[in-house]
Short mmCIF file of C-alpha atoms in Angstrom, two decimals:
data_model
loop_
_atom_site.label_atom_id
_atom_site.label_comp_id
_atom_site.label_asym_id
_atom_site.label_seq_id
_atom_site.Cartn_x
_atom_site.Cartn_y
_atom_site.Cartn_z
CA UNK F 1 20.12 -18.90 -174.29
CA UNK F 2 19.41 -21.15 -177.59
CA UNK F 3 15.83 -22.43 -178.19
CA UNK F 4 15.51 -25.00 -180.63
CA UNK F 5 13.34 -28.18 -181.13
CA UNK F 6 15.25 -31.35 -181.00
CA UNK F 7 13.28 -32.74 -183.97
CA UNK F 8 13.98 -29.91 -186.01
CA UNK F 9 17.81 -28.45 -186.25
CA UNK F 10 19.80 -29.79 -183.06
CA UNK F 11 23.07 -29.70 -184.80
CA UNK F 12 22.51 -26.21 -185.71
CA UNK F 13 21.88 -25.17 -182.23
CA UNK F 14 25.02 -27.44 -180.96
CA UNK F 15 27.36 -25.67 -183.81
CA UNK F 16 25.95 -22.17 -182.42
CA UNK F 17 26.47 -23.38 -178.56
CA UNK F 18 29.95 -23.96 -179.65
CA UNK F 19 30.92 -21.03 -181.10
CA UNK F 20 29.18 -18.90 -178.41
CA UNK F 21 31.11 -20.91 -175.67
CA UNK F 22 34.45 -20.32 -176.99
CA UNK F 23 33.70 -17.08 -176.67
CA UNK F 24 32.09 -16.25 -173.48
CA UNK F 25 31.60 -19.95 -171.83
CA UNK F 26 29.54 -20.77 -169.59
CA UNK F 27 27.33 -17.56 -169.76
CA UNK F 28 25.65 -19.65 -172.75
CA UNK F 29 22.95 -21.94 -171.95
CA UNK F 30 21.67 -24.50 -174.30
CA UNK F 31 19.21 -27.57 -171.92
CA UNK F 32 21.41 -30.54 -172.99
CA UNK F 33 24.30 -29.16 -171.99
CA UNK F 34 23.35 -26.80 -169.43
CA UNK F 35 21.49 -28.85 -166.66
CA UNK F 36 22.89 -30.91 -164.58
CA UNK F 37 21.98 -34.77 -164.67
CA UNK F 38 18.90 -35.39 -162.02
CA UNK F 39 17.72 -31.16 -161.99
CA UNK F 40 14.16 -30.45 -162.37
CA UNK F 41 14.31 -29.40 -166.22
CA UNK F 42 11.33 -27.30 -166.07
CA UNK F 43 12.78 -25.05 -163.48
CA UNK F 44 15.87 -25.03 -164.92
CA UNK F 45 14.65 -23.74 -168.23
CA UNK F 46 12.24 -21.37 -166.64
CA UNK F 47 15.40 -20.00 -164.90
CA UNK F 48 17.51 -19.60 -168.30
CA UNK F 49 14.44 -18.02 -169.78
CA UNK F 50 14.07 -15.78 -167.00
CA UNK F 51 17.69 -14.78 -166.72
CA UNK F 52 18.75 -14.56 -170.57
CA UNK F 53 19.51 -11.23 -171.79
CA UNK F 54 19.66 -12.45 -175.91
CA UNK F 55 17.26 -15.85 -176.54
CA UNK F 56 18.85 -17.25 -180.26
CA UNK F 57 15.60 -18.87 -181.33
CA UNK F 58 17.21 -21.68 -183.93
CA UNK F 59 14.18 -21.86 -186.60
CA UNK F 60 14.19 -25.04 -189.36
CA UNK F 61 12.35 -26.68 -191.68
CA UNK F 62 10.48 -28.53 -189.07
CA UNK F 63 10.27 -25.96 -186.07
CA UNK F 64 6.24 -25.27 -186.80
CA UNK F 65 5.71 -28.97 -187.36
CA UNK F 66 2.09 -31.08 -186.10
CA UNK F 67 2.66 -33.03 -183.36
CA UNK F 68 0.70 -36.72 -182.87
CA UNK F 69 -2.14 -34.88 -182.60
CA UNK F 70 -2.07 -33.16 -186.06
CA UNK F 71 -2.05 -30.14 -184.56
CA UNK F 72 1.29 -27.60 -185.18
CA UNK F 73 3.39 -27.69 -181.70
CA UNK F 74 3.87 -24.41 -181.42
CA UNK F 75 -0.34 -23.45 -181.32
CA UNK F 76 -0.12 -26.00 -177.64
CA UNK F 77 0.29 -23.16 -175.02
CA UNK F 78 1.95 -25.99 -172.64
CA UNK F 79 5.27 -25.77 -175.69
CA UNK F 80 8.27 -25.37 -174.60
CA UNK F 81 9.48 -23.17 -177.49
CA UNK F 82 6.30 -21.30 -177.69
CA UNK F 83 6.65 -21.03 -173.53
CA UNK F 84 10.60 -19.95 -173.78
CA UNK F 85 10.31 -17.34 -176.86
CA UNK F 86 6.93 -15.66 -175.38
CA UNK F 87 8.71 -15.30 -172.18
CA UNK F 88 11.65 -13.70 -173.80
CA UNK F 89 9.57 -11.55 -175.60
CA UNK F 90 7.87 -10.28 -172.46
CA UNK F 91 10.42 -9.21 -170.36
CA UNK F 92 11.75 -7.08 -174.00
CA UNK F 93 14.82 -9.67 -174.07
CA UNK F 94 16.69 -9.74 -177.65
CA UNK F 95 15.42 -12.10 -179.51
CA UNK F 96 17.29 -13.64 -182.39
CA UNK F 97 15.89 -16.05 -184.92
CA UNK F 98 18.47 -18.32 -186.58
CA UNK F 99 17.46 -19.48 -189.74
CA UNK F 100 18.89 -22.54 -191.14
CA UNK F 101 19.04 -23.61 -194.38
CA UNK F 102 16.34 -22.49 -196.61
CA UNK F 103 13.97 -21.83 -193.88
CA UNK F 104 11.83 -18.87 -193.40
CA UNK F 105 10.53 -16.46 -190.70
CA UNK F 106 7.06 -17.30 -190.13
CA UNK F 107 4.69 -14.19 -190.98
CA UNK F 108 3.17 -12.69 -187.80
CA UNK F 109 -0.20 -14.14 -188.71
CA UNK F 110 0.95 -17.85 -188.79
CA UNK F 111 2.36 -17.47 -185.05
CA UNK F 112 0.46 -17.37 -181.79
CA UNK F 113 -0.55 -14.23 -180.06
CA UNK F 114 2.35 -13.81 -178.14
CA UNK F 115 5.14 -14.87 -180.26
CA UNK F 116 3.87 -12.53 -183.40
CA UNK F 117 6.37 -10.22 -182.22
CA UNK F 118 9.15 -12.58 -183.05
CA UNK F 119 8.39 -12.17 -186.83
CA UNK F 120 9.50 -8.85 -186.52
CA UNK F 121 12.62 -9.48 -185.19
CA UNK F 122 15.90 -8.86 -187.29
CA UNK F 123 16.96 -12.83 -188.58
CA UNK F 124 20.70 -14.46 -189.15
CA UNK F 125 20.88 -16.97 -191.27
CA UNK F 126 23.16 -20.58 -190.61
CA UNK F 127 23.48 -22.27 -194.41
CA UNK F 128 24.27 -25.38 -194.58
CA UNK F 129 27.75 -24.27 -196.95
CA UNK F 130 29.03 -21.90 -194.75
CA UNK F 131 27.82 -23.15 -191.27
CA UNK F 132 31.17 -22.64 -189.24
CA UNK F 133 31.67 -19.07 -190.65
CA UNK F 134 27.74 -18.38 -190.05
CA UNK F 135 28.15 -19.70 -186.88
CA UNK F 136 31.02 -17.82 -186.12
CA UNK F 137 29.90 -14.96 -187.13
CA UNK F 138 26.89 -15.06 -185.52
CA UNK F 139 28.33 -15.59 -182.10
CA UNK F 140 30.59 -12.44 -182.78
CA UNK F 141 27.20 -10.21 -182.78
CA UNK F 142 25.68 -12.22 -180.31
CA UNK F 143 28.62 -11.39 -177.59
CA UNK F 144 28.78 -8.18 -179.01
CA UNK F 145 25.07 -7.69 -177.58
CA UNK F 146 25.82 -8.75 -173.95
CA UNK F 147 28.72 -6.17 -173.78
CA UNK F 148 26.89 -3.05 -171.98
CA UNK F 149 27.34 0.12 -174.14
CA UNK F 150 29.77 2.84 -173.17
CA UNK F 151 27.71 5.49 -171.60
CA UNK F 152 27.20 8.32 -173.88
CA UNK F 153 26.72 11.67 -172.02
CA UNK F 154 25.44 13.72 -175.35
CA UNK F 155 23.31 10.47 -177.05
CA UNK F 156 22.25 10.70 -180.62
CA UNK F 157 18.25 10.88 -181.66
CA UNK F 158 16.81 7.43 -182.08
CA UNK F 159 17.57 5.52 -185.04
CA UNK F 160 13.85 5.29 -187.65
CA UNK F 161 12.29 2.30 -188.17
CA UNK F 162 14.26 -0.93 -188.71
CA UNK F 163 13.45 -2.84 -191.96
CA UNK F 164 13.46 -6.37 -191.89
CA UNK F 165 14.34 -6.48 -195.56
CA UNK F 166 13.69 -10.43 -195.60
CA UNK F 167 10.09 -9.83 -195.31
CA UNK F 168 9.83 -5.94 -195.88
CA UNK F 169 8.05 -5.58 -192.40
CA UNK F 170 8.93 -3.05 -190.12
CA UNK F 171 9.94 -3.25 -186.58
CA UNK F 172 8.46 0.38 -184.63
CA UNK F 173 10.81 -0.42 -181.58
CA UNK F 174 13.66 1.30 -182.98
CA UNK F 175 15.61 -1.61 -183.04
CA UNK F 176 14.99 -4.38 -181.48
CA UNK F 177 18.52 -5.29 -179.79
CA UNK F 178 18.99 -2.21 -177.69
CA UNK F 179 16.26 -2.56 -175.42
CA UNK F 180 17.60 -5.36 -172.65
CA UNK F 181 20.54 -3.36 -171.59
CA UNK F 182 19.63 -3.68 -167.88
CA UNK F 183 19.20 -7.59 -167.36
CA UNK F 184 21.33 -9.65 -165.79
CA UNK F 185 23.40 -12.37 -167.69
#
């Protein structure tokens, strides 16, 4: 599933929707794309969120930006993004965050509660240069995620710490894309 706000990088999340459905169609789901003309788009994305083994959470120069109100979108509990990446973060789904351009992960202590978790999450990075290969690349590990591991019957020791070296924070999970194994698609 791709989470992005429409006022921030749409064409990022389009190139990535591309790329990802050349390679494994219509597994991806992106909400302009995905549901149908005249479907409830609430339950729709509640279903997505619900079913989505890797969430790519498409991050911009605008994705923490004040609404009308003055307030920052993502602190409004009734958010979409906020709603889609805490969910995805609750049922221990991958979650991806897709920087583009020269944006950054937000620190931990800029995010709500319940998406401070996503600043610990390893990041990819779509520049504005190189967005097809990015892109491309990106969808390679992506797919490679949803394939299920061969079973090993003599597995190693788990893997430290992973460094996310962008920030120098460390994620205690042991890696944060091996954990979602036994979701559906």
């Amino acid at each position: 599933m791709i989470s992005y706000r429409t006022a921030d990088e749409p064409l990022a999340a389009v190139l990535i929707d591309q790329a990802l459905t050349q390679r494994i169609g219509a597994r991806v789901f992106r909400d302009h794309r995905s549901i149908p003309p005249g479907a409830a788009y609430p339950a729709e994305i509640w279903t997505a969120v619900g079913q989505c083994r890797v969430l790519a959470v498409v991050i911009g120069s605008r994705w923490l930006e004040r609404g009308e109100d003055g307030r920052r979108r993502i602190d409004d509990p009734k958010d979409y993004v906020r709603r889609e990446v805490a969910e995805a973060l609750r049922r221990e789904a991958v979650v991806v965050p897709i920087l583009v351009g020269d944006s950054e992960l937000p620190p931990a202590g800029e995010l709500p509660l319940e998406l401070r978790g996503l600043a610990l999450c390893q990041y990819r990075t779509l520049r504005f240069r190189d967005a097809v290969q990015d892109a491309d690349r990106l969808a390679d590990e992506l797919v490679a995620m949803l394939d299920e591991p061969a079973t090993d019957p003599d597995p190693a020791p788990a893997a430290p710490s992973v460094v996310n070296n962008f920030h120098g924070r460390v994620d205690v999970s042991n890696g944060v894309f091996g954990i979602v194994k036994h979701y559906q698609a």
